[in-house]
Coordinates of C-alpha atoms and ligand atoms in Angstrom, one line a residue:
M127 CA -23.8 20.5 17.8
S128 CA -23.2 21.7 14.2
E129 CA -25.1 20.1 11.4
K130 CA -22.0 18.5 10.2
V131 CA -21.4 16.7 13.4
S132 CA -25.0 15.6 14.0
E133 CA -25.1 14.0 10.5
K134 CA -22.1 11.8 11.3
V135 CA -23.0 8.0 11.5
S136 CA -21.1 7.2 14.6
K137 CA -19.6 3.8 15.4
P138 CA -20.0 2.5 19.0
E139 CA -16.6 3.1 20.6
D140 CA -16.3 -0.7 21.5
Q141 CA -16.8 -1.9 18.0
A142 CA -13.7 -3.1 16.1
K143 CA -12.4 -0.9 13.2
S144 CA -12.4 -2.4 9.7
A145 CA -9.4 -2.1 7.5
I146 CA -8.8 -3.1 3.9
V147 CA -5.3 -3.7 2.7
T148 CA -5.0 -4.3 -1.2
G149 CA -2.2 -6.6 -2.2
S150 CA -1.9 -8.4 1.2
T151 CA -1.3 -11.9 0.2
S152 CA 2.5 -11.2 0.2
G153 CA 5.2 -9.0 1.4
I154 CA 4.5 -5.5 2.8
G155 CA 0.8 -5.7 2.4
L156 CA 0.6 -8.9 4.4
G157 CA 2.9 -7.5 7.1
V158 CA 0.7 -4.5 7.4
A159 CA -2.4 -6.6 7.5
E160 CA -1.2 -8.7 10.3
A161 CA -0.1 -5.6 12.3
L162 CA -3.5 -3.9 11.9
A163 CA -5.0 -7.3 13.0
R164 CA -2.8 -7.6 16.0
A165 CA -4.0 -3.9 16.8
G166 CA -7.6 -5.4 16.9
M167 CA -9.0 -4.5 13.5
N168 CA -11.0 -6.6 11.4
V169 CA -9.2 -7.1 8.0
T170 CA -10.1 -7.6 4.4
L171 CA -7.2 -9.3 2.7
N172 CA -6.7 -9.0 -1.1
G173 CA -4.3 -10.0 -3.7
F174 CA -3.4 -12.9 -6.0
G175 CA -2.1 -16.4 -5.2
D176 CA -2.8 -20.0 -4.6
A177 CA -6.3 -20.3 -3.1
G178 CA -5.1 -22.8 -0.5
E179 CA -2.3 -20.6 0.6
I180 CA -4.5 -17.7 0.9
E181 CA -7.0 -19.4 2.9
A182 CA -4.3 -20.6 5.2
I183 CA -2.9 -17.0 5.8
R184 CA -6.5 -15.9 6.4
A185 CA -7.2 -18.5 8.9
R186 CA -3.9 -18.0 10.6
I187 CA -4.2 -14.3 11.2
A188 CA -7.8 -14.7 12.5
R189 CA -6.5 -17.5 14.8
D190 CA -3.6 -15.8 16.1
T191 CA -5.2 -12.3 16.6
G192 CA -9.0 -13.1 17.5
V193 CA -10.3 -10.6 14.9
E194 CA -12.2 -11.4 11.8
V195 CA -10.4 -11.6 8.6
R196 CA -12.1 -12.0 5.1
Y197 CA -10.6 -12.4 1.7
D198 CA -11.6 -10.5 -1.6
G199 CA -9.8 -11.5 -4.8
A200 CA -10.4 -8.2 -6.6
D201 CA -8.1 -7.5 -9.5
M202 CA -6.7 -3.9 -8.9
T203 CA -6.9 -3.3 -12.7
K204 CA -10.7 -3.4 -12.6
P205 CA -12.3 -0.4 -11.3
E206 CA -15.7 -2.2 -10.8
A207 CA -13.9 -5.1 -8.8
I208 CA -12.4 -2.4 -6.6
R209 CA -15.8 -0.7 -6.0
R210 CA -17.1 -4.1 -5.0
L211 CA -14.0 -4.7 -2.7
V212 CA -14.9 -1.6 -0.6
E213 CA -18.8 -2.5 -0.7
G214 CA -18.2 -5.9 0.4
A215 CA -16.0 -4.9 3.4
E216 CA -18.6 -2.3 4.4
E217 CA -21.3 -5.0 4.2
A218 CA -19.3 -7.5 6.3
F219 CA -17.9 -5.3 8.8
G220 CA -20.2 -2.2 8.8
S221 CA -17.5 0.4 7.7
V222 CA -14.2 0.8 6.2
D223 CA -12.3 2.9 8.6
V224 CA -8.8 2.2 7.2
L225 CA -7.7 1.8 3.6
V226 CA -4.1 0.7 2.9
N227 CA -3.5 1.0 -0.8
N228 CA -0.6 -1.3 -1.2
A229 CA -0.9 -3.6 -4.4
G230 CA 1.9 -3.0 -6.6
I231 CA 4.0 -4.4 -9.4
Q232 CA 7.4 -3.4 -10.9
H233 CA 9.1 -3.7 -14.3
V234 CA 12.7 -2.9 -15.0
S235 CA 14.0 -2.1 -18.4
P236 CA 15.6 1.0 -20.4
L237 CA 12.8 3.2 -21.9
E238 CA 13.4 2.1 -25.4
E239 CA 12.5 -1.5 -24.6
F240 CA 9.8 -0.8 -22.0
P241 CA 6.7 -2.7 -23.0
E242 CA 3.6 -0.5 -23.4
A243 CA 1.6 -3.3 -21.6
K244 CA 3.8 -3.0 -18.5
W245 CA 3.6 0.7 -18.5
D246 CA -0.3 0.4 -18.7
A247 CA -0.4 -2.3 -16.0
I248 CA 1.9 -0.4 -13.5
I249 CA -0.1 2.9 -13.9
A250 CA -3.4 0.8 -13.4
I251 CA -2.3 -1.1 -10.3
N252 CA 0.1 1.3 -8.6
L253 CA -1.7 4.6 -9.2
S254 CA -5.1 4.2 -10.5
S255 CA -6.3 1.6 -8.1
V256 CA -5.4 4.0 -5.4
F257 CA -7.9 6.6 -7.0
H258 CA -10.5 4.0 -7.2
A259 CA -10.4 2.4 -3.8
T260 CA -10.1 5.8 -2.1
K261 CA -12.9 7.2 -4.0
A262 CA -15.2 4.3 -3.2
A263 CA -14.1 4.4 0.7
F264 CA -14.0 8.1 1.1
G265 CA -17.8 9.0 1.4
G266 CA -18.3 6.6 4.2
M267 CA -15.2 7.8 6.2
K268 CA -16.3 11.4 5.9
A269 CA -19.8 10.6 7.0
R270 CA -18.5 8.8 10.1
G271 CA -16.0 11.5 10.8
F272 CA -13.2 9.3 10.9
G273 CA -10.8 7.5 8.3
R274 CA -7.3 6.6 7.7
I275 CA -6.0 6.2 4.2
I276 CA -2.4 4.9 3.9
N277 CA -0.8 4.7 0.5
I278 CA 2.3 2.5 0.3
A279 CA 4.2 4.7 -2.0
S280 CA 7.9 4.3 -2.3
A281 CA 11.4 6.2 -2.0
H282 CA 10.8 6.2 -5.8
G283 CA 7.8 8.5 -5.0
L284 CA 10.4 11.1 -4.1
V285 CA 13.4 10.4 -6.2
A286 CA 14.0 8.4 -9.4
S287 CA 16.2 5.5 -10.4
P288 CA 17.0 4.7 -14.1
F289 CA 15.2 2.0 -15.9
K290 CA 12.0 2.4 -13.6
S291 CA 10.0 5.0 -15.8
A292 CA 6.5 3.5 -15.1
Y293 CA 7.0 2.7 -11.4
V294 CA 8.7 6.1 -10.5
S295 CA 5.8 8.0 -12.4
A296 CA 3.1 6.0 -10.6
K297 CA 4.7 6.4 -7.3
H298 CA 5.3 10.2 -7.6
G299 CA 1.6 10.3 -8.7
V300 CA 0.6 8.5 -5.5
V301 CA 2.4 11.2 -3.4
G302 CA 0.5 14.0 -5.2
F303 CA -2.8 12.1 -4.8
T304 CA -2.1 11.7 -1.1
K305 CA -1.6 15.3 -0.6
T306 CA -4.7 16.2 -2.5
I307 CA -7.0 13.7 -0.5
A308 CA -5.4 14.8 2.8
L309 CA -6.8 18.4 2.0
E310 CA -10.2 17.1 0.9
G311 CA -10.3 14.9 4.2
A312 CA -8.8 17.5 6.6
E313 CA -12.1 18.7 8.0
H314 CA -13.7 15.4 8.4
G315 CA -11.3 13.4 10.4
V316 CA -9.9 11.6 7.5
T317 CA -6.1 11.5 7.2
C318 CA -4.3 10.5 4.1
N319 CA -0.5 9.8 4.1
A320 CA 2.1 8.0 2.0
I321 CA 4.5 5.6 3.4
C322 CA 7.7 5.8 1.2
P323 CA 9.8 2.5 1.9
G324 CA 13.2 2.0 0.7
Y325 CA 13.9 -1.5 -0.4
V326 CA 12.2 -4.3 1.6
K327 CA 13.0 -8.0 0.7
T328 CA 9.9 -9.1 -0.6
P329 CA 9.1 -11.1 -4.0
L330 CA 8.8 -7.7 -5.7
V331 CA 12.4 -6.9 -5.1
E332 CA 13.7 -10.4 -5.5
K333 CA 11.9 -10.6 -9.0
Q334 CA 13.7 -7.5 -10.3
I335 CA 17.2 -8.4 -9.3
P336 CA 17.9 -10.5 -12.7
D337 CA 16.5 -7.8 -14.8
T338 CA 18.3 -5.1 -13.0
A339 CA 21.6 -7.1 -13.4
K340 CA 20.8 -7.4 -17.2
A341 CA 20.0 -3.6 -17.5
R342 CA 23.2 -2.6 -15.6
G343 CA 25.4 -5.4 -16.9
M344 CA 26.0 -6.6 -13.5
T345 CA 25.9 -9.9 -11.7
E346 CA 22.9 -10.4 -9.1
E347 CA 25.2 -10.1 -6.1
E348 CA 26.6 -6.9 -7.6
V349 CA 22.8 -5.6 -7.8
V350 CA 22.2 -6.4 -4.2
Q351 CA 25.4 -4.9 -2.9
K352 CA 25.9 -1.9 -5.4
V353 CA 22.4 -1.0 -6.3
I354 CA 19.9 -2.0 -3.7
L355 CA 21.9 -1.9 -0.5
A356 CA 24.1 1.0 -1.7
A357 CA 21.0 3.2 -2.0
Q358 CA 20.5 2.9 1.8
P359 CA 23.0 4.4 4.1
T360 CA 22.0 2.0 6.8
K361 CA 23.1 -1.0 4.4
E362 CA 20.2 -2.9 5.5
F363 CA 16.9 -3.8 4.2
V364 CA 13.9 -2.1 5.5
T365 CA 11.5 -4.7 7.2
V366 CA 7.8 -5.5 6.7
E367 CA 7.4 -5.2 10.6
Q368 CA 8.7 -1.7 10.5
I369 CA 6.2 -0.7 7.9
G370 CA 3.5 -2.5 9.7
A371 CA 4.1 -0.6 13.0
L372 CA 4.0 2.9 11.3
A373 CA 0.8 1.9 9.6
V374 CA -0.6 1.1 13.0
F375 CA 0.5 4.5 14.5
L376 CA -0.9 6.4 11.6
C377 CA -4.3 4.7 12.4
S378 CA -4.2 6.1 16.0
D379 CA -5.8 9.1 17.4
D380 CA -2.3 10.3 18.2
A381 CA -1.7 10.6 14.4
A382 CA -4.6 12.8 13.7
S383 CA -2.6 15.7 12.8
I384 CA -0.4 13.8 10.5
T385 CA -1.8 14.0 7.0
G386 CA -0.6 14.8 3.7
A387 CA 2.8 13.3 4.6
A388 CA 5.3 11.3 2.4
L389 CA 6.9 9.5 5.3
Q390 CA 10.4 7.9 4.5
V391 CA 11.2 4.6 5.8
D392 CA 14.4 4.0 3.7
G393 CA 17.4 3.8 5.8
G394 CA 18.4 7.3 4.9
W395 CA 18.1 6.9 1.0
V396 CA 16.4 10.1 0.0
A397 CA 18.4 12.1 2.5
Q398 CA 21.5 11.8 0.6
Ligands
NAD657 P1 4.8 -8.2 -3.3 O1 5.1 -8.7 -4.7 O2 5.4 -9.1 -2.2 O3 3.3 -8.1 -3.0 C1 2.4 -7.4 -4.0 C2 1.1 -7.7 -3.7 O4 0.2 -7.0 -4.7 C3 0.7 -9.3 -3.8 O5 -0.2 -9.5 -2.7 C4 0.1 -9.5 -5.1 O6 -0.8 -10.5 -5.3 C5 -0.6 -8.1 -5.1 N1 -1.1 -7.8 -6.6 C6 -0.3 -7.6 -7.7 N2 -1.1 -7.2 -8.7 C7 -2.3 -7.3 -8.2 C8 -3.7 -7.0 -8.8 N3 -3.8 -6.7 -10.2 N4 -4.8 -7.0 -8.1 C9 -4.8 -7.3 -6.8 N5 -3.6 -7.5 -6.2 C10 -2.4 -7.4 -6.9 O7 5.5 -6.8 -3.4 P2 5.8 -5.8 -2.1 O8 7.3 -5.5 -2.3 O9 5.2 -6.3 -0.9 O10 5.1 -4.5 -2.6 C11 3.9 -4.0 -1.9 C12 3.9 -2.4 -2.3 O11 5.0 -1.7 -1.6 C13 4.0 -2.2 -3.8 O12 3.0 -1.1 -4.0 C14 5.4 -1.7 -3.9 O13 5.5 -0.7 -4.8 C15 5.6 -1.1 -2.6 N6 7.0 -1.0 -2.2 C16 7.9 -2.1 -2.2 C17 9.2 -1.9 -1.9 C18 10.2 -3.1 -1.7 O14 11.3 -2.8 -1.7 N7 9.7 -4.2 -1.6 C19 9.7 -0.7 -1.6 C20 8.9 0.4 -1.7 C21 7.6 0.3 -2.1

């Protein structure tokens, strides 16, 4: 047995894996957290929202799946809180085997009017938090010889749209970070991949429809038909369940050779 292998802190085979999903009180993150819980992983939820609603979500997932589900309200703009999020999950569940960097926000406006504060917030939440969380979880994954890092990027990690300068910049950054960490984890059983969804009908998308209508001089219905669904050859929204199913597969042993990939789940958007 090589020194590297003997140093690994192995987890008993029958012990459930532990996953953190950032931004999982809503939308894609919630769907991914539910899918991982159904696959038998203990889950740490994170994100903002009404305390009572979050507790109801936590309790429902735990009841429906039989796994342990905890919640940590760490603000993804705060590096120290992100480190504590990872440490808290390690203490509660013994490890962080799966990290899904999902938390994200959007702002739509022409560059000349783009607020500096929105630029800073989008870079912090959509890009820098991915660095801070991954950095905090990476050492433990390497030591145990297993890890799955899944970054929820976007089709906008691969192509651009006007009026989304900060978001497109952050998501392209996430795809670059994903490739780098894939190389650093490759000999340690740690994979790192980006999922690049097209449009998924979540609060993040619903909130940007009025701003996009204003920026493009369209009605909101025109935005849905001519901007959102027009981008996707399938003319259908992607679903959170489709993203969750891919995340579960990426966590499997069968996905051990998939690393450094930017996997499009976008109804053919970036193929055009
Ligand atoms: P959403 O608004 O439904 O959920 C965002 C989640 O992030 C929520 O749980 C929210 O509380 C959390 N969050 C926001 N700011 C936070 C902060 N500072 N700290 C901690 N949590 C915070 O949005 P969504 O559509 O589910 O988006 C999830 C991810 O998927 C984002 O990274 C987004 O860019 C990406 N994405 C979404 C779409 C889409 O069409 N909806 C497409 C491609 C990529």
